[in-house]
Tab-separated table of N, CA and C in Angstrom:
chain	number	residue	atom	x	y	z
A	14	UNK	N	0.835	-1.183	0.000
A	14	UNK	CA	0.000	0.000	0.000
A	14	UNK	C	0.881	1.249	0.000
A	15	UNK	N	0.331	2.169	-0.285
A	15	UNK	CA	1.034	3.930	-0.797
A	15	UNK	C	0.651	4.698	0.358
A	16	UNK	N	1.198	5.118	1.249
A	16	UNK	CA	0.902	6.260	1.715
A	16	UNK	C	1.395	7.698	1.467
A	17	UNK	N	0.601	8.537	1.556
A	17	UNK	CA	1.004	10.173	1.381
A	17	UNK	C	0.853	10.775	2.341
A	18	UNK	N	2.085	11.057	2.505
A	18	UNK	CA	2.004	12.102	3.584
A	18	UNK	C	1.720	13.056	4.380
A	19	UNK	N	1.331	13.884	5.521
A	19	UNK	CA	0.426	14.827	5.702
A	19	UNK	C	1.073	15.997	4.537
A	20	UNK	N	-0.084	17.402	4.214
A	20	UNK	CA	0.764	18.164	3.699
A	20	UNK	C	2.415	18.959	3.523
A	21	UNK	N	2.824	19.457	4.891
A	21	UNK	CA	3.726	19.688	4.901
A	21	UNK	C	4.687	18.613	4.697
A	22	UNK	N	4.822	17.439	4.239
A	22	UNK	CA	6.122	16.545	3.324
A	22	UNK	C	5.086	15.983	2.339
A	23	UNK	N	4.410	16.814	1.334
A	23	UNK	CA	3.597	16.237	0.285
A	23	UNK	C	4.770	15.377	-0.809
A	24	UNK	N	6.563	16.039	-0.278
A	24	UNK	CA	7.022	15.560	-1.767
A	24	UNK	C	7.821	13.894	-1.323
A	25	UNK	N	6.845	13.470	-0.249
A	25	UNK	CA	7.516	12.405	0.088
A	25	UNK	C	6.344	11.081	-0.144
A	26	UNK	N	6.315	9.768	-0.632
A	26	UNK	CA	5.609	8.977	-0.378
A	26	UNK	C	5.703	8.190	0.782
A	27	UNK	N	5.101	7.128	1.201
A	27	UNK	CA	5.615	6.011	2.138
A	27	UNK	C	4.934	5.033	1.298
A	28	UNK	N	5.838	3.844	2.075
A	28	UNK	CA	5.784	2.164	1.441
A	28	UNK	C	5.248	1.699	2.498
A	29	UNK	N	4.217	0.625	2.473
A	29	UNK	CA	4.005	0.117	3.797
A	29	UNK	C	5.236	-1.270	3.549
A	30	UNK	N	5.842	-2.116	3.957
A	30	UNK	CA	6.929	-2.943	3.996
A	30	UNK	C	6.001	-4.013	4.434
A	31	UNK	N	5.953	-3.901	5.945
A	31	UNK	CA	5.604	-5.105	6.722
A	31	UNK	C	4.865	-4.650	8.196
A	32	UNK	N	4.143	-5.126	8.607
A	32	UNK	CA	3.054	-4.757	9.530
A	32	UNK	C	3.278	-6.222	10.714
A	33	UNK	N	3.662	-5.814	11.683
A	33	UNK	CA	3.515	-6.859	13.001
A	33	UNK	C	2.684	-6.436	13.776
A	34	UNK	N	1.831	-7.022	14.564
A	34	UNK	CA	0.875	-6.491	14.904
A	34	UNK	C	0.164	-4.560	14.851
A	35	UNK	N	0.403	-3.997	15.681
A	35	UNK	CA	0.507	-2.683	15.262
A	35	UNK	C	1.530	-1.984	14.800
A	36	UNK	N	3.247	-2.624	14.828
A	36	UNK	CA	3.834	-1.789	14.215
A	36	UNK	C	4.138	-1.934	13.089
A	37	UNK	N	4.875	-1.114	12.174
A	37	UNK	CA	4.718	-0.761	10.979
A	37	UNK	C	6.122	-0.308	10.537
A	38	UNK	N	6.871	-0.947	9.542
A	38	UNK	CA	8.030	-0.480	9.123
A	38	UNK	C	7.560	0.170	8.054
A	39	UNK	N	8.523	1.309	7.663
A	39	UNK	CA	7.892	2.042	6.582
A	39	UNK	C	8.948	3.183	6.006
A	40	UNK	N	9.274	3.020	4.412
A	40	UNK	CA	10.225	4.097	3.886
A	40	UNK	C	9.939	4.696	3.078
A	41	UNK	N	10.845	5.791	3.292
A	41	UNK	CA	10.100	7.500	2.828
A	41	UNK	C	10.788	7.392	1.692
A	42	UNK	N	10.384	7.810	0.250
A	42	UNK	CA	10.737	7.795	-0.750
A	42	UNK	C	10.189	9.362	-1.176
A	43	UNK	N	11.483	9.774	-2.001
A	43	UNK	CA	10.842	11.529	-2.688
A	43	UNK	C	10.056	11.156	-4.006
A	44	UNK	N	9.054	11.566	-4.149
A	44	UNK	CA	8.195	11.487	-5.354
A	44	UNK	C	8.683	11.635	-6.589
A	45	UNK	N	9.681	12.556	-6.444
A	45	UNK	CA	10.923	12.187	-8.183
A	45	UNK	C	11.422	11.325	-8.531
A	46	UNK	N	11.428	10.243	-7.175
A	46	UNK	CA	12.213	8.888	-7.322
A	46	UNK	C	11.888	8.040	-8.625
A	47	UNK	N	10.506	8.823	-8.710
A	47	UNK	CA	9.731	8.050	-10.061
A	47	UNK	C	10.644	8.059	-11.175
A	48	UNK	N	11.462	8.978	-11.632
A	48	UNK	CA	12.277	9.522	-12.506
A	48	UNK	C	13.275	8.141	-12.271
A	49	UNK	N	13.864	8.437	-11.874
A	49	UNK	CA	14.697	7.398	-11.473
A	49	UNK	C	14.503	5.615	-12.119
A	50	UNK	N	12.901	5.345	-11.299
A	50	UNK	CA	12.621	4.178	-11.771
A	50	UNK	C	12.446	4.049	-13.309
A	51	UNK	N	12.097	5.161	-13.973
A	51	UNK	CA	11.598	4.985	-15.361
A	51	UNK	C	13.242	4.886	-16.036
A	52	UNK	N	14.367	5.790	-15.468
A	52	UNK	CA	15.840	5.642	-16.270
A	52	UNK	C	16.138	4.148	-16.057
A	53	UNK	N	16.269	3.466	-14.878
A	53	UNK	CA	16.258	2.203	-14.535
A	53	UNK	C	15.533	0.963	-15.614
A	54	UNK	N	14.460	1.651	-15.684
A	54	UNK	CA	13.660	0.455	-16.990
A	54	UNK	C	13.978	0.954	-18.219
A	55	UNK	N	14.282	2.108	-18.415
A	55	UNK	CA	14.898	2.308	-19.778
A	55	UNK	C	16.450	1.465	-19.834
A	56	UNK	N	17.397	1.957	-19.131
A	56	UNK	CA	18.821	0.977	-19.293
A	56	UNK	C	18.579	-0.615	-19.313
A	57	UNK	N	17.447	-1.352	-18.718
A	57	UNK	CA	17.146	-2.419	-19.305
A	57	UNK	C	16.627	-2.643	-20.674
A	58	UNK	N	15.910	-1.619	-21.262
A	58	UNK	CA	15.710	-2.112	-22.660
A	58	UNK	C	16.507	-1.482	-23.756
A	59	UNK	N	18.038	-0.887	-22.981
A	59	UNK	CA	18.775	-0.530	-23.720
A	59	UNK	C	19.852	-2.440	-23.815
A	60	UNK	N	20.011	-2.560	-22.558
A	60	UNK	CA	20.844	-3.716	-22.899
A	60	UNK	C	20.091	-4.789	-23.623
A	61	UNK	N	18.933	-5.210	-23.414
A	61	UNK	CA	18.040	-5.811	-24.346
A	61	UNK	C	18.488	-6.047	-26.351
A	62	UNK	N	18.065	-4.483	-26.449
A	62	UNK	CA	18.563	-3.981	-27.590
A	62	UNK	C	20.201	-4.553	-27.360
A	63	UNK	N	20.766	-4.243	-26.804
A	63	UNK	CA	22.401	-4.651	-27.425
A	63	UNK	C	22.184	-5.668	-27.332
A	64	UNK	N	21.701	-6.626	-26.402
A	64	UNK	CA	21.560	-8.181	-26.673
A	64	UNK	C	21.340	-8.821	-27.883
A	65	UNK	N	19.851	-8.508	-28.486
A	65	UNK	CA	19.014	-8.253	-29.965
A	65	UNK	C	20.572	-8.124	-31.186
A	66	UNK	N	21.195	-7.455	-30.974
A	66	UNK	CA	22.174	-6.981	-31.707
A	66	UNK	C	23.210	-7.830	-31.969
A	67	UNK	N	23.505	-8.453	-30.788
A	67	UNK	CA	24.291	-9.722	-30.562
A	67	UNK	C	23.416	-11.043	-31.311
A	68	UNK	N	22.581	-11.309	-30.724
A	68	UNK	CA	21.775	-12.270	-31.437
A	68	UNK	C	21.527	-12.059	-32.826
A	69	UNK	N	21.359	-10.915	-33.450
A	69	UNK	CA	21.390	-11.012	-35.101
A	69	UNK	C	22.759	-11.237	-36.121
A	70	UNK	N	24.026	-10.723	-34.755
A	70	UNK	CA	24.845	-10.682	-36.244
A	70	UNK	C	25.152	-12.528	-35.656
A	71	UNK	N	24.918	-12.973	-34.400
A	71	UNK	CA	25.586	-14.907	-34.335
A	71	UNK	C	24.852	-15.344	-35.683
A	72	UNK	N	23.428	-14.618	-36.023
A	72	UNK	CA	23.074	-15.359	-37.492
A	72	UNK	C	23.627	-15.185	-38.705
A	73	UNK	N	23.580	-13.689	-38.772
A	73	UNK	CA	24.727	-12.955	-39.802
A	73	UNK	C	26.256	-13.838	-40.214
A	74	UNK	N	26.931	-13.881	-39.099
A	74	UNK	CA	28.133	-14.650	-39.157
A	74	UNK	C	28.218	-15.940	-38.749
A	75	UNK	N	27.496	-16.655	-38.214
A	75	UNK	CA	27.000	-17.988	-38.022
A	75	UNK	C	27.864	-18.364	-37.157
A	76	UNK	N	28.090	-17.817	-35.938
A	76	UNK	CA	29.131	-18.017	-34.626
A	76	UNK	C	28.014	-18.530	-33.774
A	77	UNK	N	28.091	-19.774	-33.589
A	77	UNK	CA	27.368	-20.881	-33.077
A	77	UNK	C	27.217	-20.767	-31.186
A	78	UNK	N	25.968	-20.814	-30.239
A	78	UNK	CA	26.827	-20.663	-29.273
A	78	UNK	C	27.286	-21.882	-28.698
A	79	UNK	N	28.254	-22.159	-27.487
A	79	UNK	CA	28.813	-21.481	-26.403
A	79	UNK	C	29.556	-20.590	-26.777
A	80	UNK	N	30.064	-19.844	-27.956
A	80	UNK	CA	30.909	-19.510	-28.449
A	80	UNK	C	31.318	-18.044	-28.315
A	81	UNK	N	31.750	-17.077	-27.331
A	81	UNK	CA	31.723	-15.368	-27.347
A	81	UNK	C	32.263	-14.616	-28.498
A	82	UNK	N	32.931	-15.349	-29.071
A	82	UNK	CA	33.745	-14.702	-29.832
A	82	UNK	C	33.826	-15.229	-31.736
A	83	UNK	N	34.582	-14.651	-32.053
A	83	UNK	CA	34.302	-15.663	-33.914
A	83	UNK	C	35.710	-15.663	-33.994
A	84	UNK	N	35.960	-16.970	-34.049
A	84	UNK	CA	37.876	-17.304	-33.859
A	84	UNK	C	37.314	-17.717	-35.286
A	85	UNK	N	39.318	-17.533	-36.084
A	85	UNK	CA	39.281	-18.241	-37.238
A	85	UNK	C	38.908	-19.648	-37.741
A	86	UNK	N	38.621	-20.941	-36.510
A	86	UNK	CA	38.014	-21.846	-37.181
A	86	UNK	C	36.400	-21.589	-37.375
A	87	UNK	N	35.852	-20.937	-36.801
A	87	UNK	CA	34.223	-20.420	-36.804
A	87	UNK	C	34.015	-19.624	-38.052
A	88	UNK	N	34.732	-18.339	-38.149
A	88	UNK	CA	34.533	-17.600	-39.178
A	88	UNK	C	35.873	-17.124	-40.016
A	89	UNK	N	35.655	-17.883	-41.436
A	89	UNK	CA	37.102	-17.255	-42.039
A	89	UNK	C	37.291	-16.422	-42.397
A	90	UNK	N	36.382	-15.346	-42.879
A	90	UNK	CA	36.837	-13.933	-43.269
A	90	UNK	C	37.193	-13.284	-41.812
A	91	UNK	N	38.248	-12.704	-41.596
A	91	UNK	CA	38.903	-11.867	-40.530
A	91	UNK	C	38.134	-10.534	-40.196
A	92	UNK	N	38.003	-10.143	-41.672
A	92	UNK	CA	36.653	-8.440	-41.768
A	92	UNK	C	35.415	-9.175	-40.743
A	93	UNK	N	34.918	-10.355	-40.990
A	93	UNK	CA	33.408	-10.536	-40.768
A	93	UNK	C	34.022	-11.297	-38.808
A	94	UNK	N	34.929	-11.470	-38.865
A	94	UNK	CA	35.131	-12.140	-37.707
A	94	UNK	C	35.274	-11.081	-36.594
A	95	UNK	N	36.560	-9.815	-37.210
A	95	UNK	CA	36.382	-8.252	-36.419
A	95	UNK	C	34.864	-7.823	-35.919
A	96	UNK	N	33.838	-7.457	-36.963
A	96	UNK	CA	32.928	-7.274	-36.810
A	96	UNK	C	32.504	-7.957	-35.566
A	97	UNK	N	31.700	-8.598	-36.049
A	97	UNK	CA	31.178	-9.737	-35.030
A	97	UNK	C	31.867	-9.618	-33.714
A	98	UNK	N	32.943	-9.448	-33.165
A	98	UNK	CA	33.437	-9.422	-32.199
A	98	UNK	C	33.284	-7.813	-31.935
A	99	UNK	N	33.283	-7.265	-32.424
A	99	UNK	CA	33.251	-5.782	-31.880
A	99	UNK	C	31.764	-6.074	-31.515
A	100	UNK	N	30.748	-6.205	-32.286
A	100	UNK	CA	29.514	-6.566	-31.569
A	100	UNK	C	28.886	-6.900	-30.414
A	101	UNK	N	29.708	-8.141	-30.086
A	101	UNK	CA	29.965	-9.090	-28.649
A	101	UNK	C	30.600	-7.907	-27.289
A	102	UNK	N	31.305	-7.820	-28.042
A	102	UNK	CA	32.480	-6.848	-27.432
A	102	UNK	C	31.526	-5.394	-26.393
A	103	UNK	N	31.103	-4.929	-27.430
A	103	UNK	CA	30.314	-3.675	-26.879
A	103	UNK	C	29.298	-3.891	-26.097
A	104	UNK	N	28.556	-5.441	-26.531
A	104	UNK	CA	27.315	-5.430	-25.096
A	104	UNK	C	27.982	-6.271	-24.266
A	105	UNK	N	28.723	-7.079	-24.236
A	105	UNK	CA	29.739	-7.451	-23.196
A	105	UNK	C	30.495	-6.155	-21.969
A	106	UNK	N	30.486	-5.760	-22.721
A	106	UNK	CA	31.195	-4.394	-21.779
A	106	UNK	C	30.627	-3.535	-20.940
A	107	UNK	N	29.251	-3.443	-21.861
A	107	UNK	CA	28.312	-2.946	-21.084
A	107	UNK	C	27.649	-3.580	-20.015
A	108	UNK	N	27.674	-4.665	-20.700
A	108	UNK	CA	27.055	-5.315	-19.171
A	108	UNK	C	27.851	-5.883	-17.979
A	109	UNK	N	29.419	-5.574	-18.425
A	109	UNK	CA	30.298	-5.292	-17.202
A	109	UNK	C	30.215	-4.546	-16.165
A	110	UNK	N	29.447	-3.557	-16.385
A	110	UNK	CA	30.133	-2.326	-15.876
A	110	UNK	C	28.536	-1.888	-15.508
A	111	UNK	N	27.355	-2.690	-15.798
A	111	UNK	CA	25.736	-2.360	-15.553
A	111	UNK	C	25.367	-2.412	-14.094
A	112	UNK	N	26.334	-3.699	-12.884
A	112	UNK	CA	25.670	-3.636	-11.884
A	112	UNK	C	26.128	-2.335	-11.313
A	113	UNK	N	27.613	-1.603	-11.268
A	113	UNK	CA	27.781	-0.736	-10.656
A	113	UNK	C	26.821	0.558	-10.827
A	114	UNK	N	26.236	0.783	-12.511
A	114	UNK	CA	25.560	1.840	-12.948
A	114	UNK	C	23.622	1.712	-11.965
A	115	UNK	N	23.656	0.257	-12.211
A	115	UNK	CA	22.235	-0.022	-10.940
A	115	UNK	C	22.342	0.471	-9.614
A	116	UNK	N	23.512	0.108	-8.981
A	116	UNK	CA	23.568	0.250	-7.446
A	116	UNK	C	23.994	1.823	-7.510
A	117	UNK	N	24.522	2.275	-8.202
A	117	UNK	CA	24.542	4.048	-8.184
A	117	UNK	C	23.340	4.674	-8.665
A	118	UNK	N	22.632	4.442	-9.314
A	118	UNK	CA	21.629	5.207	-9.804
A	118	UNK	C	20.453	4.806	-8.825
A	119	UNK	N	20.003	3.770	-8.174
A	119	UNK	CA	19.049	2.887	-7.360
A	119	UNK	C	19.598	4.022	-5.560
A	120	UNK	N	20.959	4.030	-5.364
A	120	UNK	CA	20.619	4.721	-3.667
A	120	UNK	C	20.934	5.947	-4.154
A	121	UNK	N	21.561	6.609	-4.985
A	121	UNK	CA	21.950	8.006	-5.414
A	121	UNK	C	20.404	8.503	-5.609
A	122	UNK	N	19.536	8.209	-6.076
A	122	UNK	CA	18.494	8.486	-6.242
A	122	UNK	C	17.292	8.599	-4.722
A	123	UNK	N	17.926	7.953	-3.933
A	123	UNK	CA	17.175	8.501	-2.685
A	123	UNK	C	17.492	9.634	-2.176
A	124	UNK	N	19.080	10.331	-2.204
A	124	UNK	CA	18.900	11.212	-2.243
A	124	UNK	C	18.722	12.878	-3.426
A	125	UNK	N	19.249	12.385	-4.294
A	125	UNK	CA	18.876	13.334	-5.299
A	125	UNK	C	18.557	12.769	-6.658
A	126	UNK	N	17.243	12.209	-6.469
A	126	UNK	CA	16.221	11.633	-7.449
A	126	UNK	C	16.882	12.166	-9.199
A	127	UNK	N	16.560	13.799	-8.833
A	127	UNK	CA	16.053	14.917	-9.973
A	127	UNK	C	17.850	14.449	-10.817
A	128	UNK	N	18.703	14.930	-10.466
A	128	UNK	CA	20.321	14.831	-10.776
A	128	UNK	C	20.301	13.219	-11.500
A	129	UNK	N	19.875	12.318	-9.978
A	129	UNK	CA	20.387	10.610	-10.762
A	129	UNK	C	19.669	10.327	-12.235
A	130	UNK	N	18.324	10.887	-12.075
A	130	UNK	CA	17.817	10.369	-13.525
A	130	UNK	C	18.676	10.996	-14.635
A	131	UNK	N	19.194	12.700	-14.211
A	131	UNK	CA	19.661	12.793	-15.514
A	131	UNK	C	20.943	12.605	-16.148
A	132	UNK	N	21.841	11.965	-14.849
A	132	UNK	CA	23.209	11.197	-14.632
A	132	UNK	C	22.829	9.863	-15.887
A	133	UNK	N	21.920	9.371	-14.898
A	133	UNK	CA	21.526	7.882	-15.775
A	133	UNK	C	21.526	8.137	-17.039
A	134	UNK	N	20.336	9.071	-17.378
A	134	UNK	CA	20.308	9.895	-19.243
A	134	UNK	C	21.310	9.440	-20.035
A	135	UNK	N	22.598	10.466	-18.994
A	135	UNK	CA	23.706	10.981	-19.659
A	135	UNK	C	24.164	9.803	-20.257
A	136	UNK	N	24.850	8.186	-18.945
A	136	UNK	CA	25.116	7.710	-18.917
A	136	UNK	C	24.828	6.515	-19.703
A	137	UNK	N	23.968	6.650	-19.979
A	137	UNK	CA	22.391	5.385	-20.985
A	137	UNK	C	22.821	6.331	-22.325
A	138	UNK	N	23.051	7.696	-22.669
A	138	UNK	CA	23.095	7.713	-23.512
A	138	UNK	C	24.689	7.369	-24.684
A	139	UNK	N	25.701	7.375	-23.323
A	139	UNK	CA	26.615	7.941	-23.827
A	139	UNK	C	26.851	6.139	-24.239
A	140	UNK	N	26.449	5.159	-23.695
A	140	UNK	CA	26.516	3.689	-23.848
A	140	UNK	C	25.980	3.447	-24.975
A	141	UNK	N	24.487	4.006	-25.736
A	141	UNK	CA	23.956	3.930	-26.933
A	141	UNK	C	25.028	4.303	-27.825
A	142	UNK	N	25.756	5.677	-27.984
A	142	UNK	CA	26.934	6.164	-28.697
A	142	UNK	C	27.641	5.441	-28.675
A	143	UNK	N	28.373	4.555	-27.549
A	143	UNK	CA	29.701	3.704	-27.373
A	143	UNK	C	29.105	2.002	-28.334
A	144	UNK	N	27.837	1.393	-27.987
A	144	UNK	CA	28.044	0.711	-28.924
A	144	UNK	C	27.119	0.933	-30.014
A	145	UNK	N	26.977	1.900	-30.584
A	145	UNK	CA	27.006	2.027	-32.254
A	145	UNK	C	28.209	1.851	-33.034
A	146	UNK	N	29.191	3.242	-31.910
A	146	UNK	CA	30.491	3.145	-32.706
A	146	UNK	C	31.454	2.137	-32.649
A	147	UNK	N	31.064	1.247	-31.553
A	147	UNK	CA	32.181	-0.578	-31.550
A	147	UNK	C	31.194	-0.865	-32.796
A	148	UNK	N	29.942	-1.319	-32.770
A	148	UNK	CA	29.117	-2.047	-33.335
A	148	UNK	C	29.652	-1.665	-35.083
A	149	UNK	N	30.194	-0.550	-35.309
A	149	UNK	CA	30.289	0.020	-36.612
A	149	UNK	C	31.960	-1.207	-37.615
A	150	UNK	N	32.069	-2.089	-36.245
A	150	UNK	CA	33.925	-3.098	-36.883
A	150	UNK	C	35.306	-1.947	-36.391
A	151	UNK	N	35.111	-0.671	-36.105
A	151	UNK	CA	35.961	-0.111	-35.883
A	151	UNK	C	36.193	-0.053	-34.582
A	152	UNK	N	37.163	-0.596	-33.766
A	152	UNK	CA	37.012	-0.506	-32.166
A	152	UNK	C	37.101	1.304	-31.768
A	153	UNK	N	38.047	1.669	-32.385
A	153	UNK	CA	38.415	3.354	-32.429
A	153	UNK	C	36.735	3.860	-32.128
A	154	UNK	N	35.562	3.852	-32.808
A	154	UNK	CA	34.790	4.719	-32.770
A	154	UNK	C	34.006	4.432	-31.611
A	155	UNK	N	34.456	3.255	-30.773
A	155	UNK	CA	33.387	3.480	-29.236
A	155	UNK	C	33.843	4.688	-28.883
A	156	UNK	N	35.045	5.236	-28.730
A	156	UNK	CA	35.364	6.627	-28.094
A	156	UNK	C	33.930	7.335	-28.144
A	157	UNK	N	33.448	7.141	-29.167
A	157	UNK	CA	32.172	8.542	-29.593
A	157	UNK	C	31.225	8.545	-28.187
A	158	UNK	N	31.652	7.277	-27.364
A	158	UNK	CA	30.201	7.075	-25.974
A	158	UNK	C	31.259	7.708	-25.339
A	159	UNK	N	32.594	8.000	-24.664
A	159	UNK	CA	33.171	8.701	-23.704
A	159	UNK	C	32.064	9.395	-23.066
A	160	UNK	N	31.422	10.331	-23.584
A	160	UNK	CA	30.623	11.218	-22.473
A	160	UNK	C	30.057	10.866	-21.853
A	161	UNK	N	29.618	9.322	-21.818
A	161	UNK	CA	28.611	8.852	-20.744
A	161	UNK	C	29.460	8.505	-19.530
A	162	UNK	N	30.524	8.785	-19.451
A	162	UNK	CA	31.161	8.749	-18.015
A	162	UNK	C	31.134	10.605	-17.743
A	163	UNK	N	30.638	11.157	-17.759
A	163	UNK	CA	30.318	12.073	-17.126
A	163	UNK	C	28.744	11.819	-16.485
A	164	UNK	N	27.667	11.232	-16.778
A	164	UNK	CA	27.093	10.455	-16.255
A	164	UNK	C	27.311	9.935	-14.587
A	165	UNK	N	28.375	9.076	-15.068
A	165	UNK	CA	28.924	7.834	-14.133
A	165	UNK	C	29.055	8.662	-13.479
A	166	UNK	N	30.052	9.593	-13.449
A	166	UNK	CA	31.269	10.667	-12.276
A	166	UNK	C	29.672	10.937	-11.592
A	167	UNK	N	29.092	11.548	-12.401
A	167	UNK	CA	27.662	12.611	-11.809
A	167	UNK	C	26.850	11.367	-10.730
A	168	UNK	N	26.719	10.191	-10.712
A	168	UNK	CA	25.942	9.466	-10.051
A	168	UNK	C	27.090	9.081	-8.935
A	169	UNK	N	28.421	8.984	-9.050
A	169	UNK	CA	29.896	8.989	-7.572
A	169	UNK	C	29.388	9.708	-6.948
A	170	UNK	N	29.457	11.126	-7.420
A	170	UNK	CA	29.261	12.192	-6.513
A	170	UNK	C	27.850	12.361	-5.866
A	171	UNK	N	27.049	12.407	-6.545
A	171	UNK	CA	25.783	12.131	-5.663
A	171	UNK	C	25.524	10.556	-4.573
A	172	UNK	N	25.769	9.973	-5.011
A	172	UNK	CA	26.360	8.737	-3.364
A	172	UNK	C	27.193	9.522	-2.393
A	173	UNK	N	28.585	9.676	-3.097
A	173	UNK	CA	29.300	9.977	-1.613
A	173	UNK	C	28.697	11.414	-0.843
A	174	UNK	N	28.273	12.056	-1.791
A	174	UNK	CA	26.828	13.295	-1.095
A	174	UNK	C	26.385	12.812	-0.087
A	175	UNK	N	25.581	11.961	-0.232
A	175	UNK	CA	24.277	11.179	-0.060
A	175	UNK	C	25.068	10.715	1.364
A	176	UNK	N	26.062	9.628	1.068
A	176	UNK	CA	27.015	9.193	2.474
A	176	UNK	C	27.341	9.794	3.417
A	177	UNK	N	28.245	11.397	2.976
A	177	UNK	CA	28.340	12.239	3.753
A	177	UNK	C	27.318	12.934	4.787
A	178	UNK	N	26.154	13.236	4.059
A	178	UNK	CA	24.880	13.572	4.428
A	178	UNK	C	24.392	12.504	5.742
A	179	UNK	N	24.591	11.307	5.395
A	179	UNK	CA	23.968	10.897	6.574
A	179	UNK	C	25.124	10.604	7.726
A	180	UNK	N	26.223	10.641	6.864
A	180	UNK	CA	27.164	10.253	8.349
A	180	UNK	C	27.290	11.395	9.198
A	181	UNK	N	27.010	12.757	8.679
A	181	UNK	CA	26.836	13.883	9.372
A	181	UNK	C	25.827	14.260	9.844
A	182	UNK	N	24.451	13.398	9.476
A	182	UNK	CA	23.310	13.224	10.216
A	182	UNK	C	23.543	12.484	11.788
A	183	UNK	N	24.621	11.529	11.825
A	183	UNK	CA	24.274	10.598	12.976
A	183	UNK	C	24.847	11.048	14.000
């Protein structure tokens, strides 16, 4: 169940959790958090899509699985084998580097909702840029996603905010 708060903290919701007899655990969430959740389900149907991407060229180049990669006994043209691996390569990478972008954008967002979503943006977008330009056979043109670590930096700093904030709360 949703609770709302009296007026004066209208910009806060509550969760009901769990109820033992009369008491009641319960966490305060800022109503922008919404923002947040929607960047969160978007970076899933961004890796999706790179997945999708992966799965069309294993048909394209016929790299069978268990297989990550297209070694020369799999695929003999070297051009079509690059490819293909830059492919792998770029949603592989991304999804290296996805749980840290979850667990920063997921508590950074409790405290500054409005900032994490548009960290995430940045960061979701600059990953779309990074694998077009692997995805393109040229490893050189992931550079073009670099900016989505300004993103990243932007969701550090709002945690250790966030950390500071409460260790100077206690």
């Amino acid at each position: 169940l949703v609770y709302a708060c009296g007026s004066g903290e209208r910009h806060l919701r509550y969760f009901r959790l769990r109820e033992q007899q009369n008491n009641m655990t319960a966490v305060a969430l800022p109503a922008e958090y919404g923002y947040v959740i929607i960047s969160l389900v978007v970076s899933g149907f961004v890796m999706v899509w790179m997945g999708f991407k992966v799965g069309a060229a294993r048909k394209k180049f016929k790299v069978p699985y268990p297989h990550m990669y297209a070694t020369k006994d799999l695929v003999a043209d070297p051009k079509a084998a690059n490819e293909f691996n830059c492919i792998q390569r770029a949603h592989q990478n991304s999804l290296e580097g996805y749980p840290l972008f979850l667990a920063l954008a997921a508590i950074g967002g409790l405290h500054l909702p409005v900032v994490t979503a548009i960290a995430s943006v940045i960061f979701l977008a600059g990953r779309i840029a990074y694998n077009i330009g692997y995805c393109s056979g040229d490893p050189a043109k992931r550079q073009r996603g670099a900016f989505g670590y300004i993103g990243l930096l932007a969701l550090v700093y709002v945690n250790v905010s966030f950390a500071i904030a409460l260790l100077s709360s206690a």
